[in-house]
mmCIF file of C-alpha atoms in Angstrom:
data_model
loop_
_atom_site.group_PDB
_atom_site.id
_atom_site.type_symbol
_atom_site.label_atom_id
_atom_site.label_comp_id
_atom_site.label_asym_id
_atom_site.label_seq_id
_atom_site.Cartn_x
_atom_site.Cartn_y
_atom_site.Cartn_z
ATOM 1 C CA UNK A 1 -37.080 30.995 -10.865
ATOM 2 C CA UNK A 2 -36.815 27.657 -12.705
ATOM 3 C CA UNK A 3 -36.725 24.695 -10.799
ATOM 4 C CA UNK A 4 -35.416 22.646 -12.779
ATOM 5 C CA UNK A 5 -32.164 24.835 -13.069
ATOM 6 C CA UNK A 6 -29.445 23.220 -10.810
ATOM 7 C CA UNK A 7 -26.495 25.410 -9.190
ATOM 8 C CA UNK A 8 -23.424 24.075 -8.114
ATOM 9 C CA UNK A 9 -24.037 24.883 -4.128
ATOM 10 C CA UNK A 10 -27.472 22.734 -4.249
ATOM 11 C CA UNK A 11 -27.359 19.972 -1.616
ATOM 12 C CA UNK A 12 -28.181 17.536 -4.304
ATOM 13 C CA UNK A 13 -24.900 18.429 -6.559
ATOM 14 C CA UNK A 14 -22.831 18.419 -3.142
ATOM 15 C CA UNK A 15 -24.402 15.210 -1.997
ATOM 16 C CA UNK A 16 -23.239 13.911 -5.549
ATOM 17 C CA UNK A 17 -19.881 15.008 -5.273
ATOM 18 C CA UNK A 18 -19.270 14.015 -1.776
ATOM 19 C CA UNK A 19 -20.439 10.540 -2.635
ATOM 20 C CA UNK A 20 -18.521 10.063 -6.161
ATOM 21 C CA UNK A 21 -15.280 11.413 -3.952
ATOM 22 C CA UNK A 22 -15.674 8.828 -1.202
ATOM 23 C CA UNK A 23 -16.126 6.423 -4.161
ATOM 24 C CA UNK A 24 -12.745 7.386 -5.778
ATOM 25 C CA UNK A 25 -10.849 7.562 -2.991
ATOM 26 C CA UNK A 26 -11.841 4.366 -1.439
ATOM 27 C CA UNK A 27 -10.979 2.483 -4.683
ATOM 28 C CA UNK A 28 -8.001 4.440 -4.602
ATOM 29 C CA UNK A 29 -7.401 3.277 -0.751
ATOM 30 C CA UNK A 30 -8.539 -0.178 -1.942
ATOM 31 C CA UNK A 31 -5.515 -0.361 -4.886
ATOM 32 C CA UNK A 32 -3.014 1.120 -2.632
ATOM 33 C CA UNK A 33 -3.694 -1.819 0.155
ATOM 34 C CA UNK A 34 -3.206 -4.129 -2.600
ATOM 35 C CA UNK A 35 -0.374 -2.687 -4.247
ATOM 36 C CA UNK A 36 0.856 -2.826 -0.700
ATOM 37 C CA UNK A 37 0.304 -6.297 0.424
ATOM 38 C CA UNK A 38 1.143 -7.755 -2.627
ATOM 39 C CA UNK A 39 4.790 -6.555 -2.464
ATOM 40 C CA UNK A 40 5.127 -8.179 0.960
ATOM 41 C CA UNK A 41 6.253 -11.539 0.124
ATOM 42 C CA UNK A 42 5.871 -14.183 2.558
ATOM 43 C CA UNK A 43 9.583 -16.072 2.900
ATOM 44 C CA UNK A 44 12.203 -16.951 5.825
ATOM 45 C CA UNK A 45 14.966 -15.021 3.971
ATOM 46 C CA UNK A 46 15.337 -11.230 4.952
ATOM 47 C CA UNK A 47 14.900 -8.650 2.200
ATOM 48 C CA UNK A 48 17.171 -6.236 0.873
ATOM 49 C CA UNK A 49 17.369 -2.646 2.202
ATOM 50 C CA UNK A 50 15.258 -0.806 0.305
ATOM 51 C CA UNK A 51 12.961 -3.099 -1.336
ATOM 52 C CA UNK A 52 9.693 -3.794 0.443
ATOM 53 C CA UNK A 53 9.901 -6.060 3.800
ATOM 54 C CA UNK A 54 9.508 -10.000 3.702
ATOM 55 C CA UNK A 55 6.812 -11.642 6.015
ATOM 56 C CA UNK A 56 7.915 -13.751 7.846
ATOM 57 C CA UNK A 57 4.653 -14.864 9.602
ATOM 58 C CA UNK A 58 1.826 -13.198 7.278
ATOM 59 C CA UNK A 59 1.069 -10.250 10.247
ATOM 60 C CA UNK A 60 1.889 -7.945 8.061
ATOM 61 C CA UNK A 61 0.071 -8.431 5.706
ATOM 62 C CA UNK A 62 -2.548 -8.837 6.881
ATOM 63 C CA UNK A 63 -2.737 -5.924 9.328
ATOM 64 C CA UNK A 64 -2.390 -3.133 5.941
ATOM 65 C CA UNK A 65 -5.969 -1.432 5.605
ATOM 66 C CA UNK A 66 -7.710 2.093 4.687
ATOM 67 C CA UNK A 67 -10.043 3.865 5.789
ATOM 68 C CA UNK A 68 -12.473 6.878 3.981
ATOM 69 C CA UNK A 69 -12.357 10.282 6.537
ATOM 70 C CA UNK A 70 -15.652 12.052 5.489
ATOM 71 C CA UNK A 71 -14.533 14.869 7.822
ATOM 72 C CA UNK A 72 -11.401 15.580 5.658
ATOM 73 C CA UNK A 73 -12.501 13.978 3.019
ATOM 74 C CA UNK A 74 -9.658 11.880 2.447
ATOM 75 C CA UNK A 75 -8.271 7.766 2.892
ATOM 76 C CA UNK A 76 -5.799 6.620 5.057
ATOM 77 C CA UNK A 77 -4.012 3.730 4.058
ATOM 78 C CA UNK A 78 -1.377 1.616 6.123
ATOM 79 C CA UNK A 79 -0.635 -1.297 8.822
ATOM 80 C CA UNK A 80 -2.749 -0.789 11.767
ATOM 81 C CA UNK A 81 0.016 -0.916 14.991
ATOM 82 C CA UNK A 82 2.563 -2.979 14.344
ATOM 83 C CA UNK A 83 4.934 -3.736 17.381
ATOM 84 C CA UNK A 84 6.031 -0.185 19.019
ATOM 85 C CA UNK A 85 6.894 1.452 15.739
ATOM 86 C CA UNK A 86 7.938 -1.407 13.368
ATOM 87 C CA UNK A 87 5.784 -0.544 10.454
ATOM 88 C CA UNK A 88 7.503 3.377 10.661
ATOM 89 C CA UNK A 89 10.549 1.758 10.827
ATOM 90 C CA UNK A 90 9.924 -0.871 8.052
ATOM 91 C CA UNK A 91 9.162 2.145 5.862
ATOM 92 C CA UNK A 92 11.645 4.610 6.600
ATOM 93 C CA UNK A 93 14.279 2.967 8.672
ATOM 94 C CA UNK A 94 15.547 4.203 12.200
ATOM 95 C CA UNK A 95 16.500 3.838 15.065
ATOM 96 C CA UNK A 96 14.711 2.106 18.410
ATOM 97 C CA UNK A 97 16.170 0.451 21.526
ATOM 98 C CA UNK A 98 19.895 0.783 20.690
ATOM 99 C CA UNK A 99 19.686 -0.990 17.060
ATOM 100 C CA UNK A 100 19.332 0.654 13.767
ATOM 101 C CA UNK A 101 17.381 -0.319 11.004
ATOM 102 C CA UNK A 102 17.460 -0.111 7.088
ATOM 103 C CA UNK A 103 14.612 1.011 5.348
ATOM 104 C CA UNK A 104 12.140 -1.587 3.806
ATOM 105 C CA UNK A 105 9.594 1.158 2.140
ATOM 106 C CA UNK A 106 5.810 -0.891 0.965
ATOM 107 C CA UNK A 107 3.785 2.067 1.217
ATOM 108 C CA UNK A 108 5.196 5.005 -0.084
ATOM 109 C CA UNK A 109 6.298 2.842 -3.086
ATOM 110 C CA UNK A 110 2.984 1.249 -3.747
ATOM 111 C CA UNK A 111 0.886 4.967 -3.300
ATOM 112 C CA UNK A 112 3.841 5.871 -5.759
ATOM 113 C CA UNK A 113 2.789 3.021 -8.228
ATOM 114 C CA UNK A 114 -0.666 4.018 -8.297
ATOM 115 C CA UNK A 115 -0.675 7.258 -8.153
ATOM 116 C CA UNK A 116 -0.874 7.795 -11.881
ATOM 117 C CA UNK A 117 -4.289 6.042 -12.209
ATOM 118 C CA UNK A 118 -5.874 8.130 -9.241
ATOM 119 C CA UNK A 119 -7.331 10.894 -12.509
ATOM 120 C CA UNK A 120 -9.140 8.178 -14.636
ATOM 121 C CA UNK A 121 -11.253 6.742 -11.088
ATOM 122 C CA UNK A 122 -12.823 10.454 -10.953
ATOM 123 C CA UNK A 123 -13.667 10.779 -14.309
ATOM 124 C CA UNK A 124 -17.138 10.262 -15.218
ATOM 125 C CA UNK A 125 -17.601 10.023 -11.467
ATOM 126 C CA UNK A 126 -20.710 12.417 -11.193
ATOM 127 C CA UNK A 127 -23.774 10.714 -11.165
#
């Protein structure tokens, strides 16, 4: 057999995929985050239902990350705990101890946004 003839189930192609994934989706991750945190704007005045939450503080804000899974092979992006479930509520409204809430959606909108771009950062990924 020739050995320089490379199948797709070699460790070296999978090692190259799993590495130009993780590199995708954590510039994907990366965008989201900032797509994200950049529609947070930091005022006193309370936003409209249904456009993303203001920041009143900068907690926010700042608390929006994402993280690569190599198990799954996926990112999580979002607020790290936020109150008891403020950031759930923030996004998708709700109730919690007796008062109701309007949605204020930031991440759903902001994966949304960049979505469409996700196809160009695999292309030519394969080193």
């Amino acid at each position: 057999m020739n050995k320089n003839v490379v199948f797709f189930d070699s460790e070296l192609v999978k090692r190259s995929m799993d590495a130009a994934t993780r590199r995708a989706l954590s510039k994907f991750g990366a965008f989201v985050r900032t797509r994200a945190k950049t529609s947070i704007r930091k005022r006193k005045a309370i936003s409209a239902p249904g456009s993303p939450p203001s920041s009143h503080t900068g907690k926010l804000r700042k608390s929006i990350f994402f993280s690569y899974d190599k198990a799954s092979k996926s990112v999580v992006v979002g607020p790290l705990r936020y109150g008891k479930n403020a950031a759930e509520l923030l996004e998708h409204g709700g109730g919690s101890e007796g008062k109701y809430y309007r949605a204020r959606p930031f991440m759903g909108p902001a994966f949304q946004r960049e979505l469409p771009n996700a196809p160009k950062l695999f292309k030519d990924s394969m080193r």
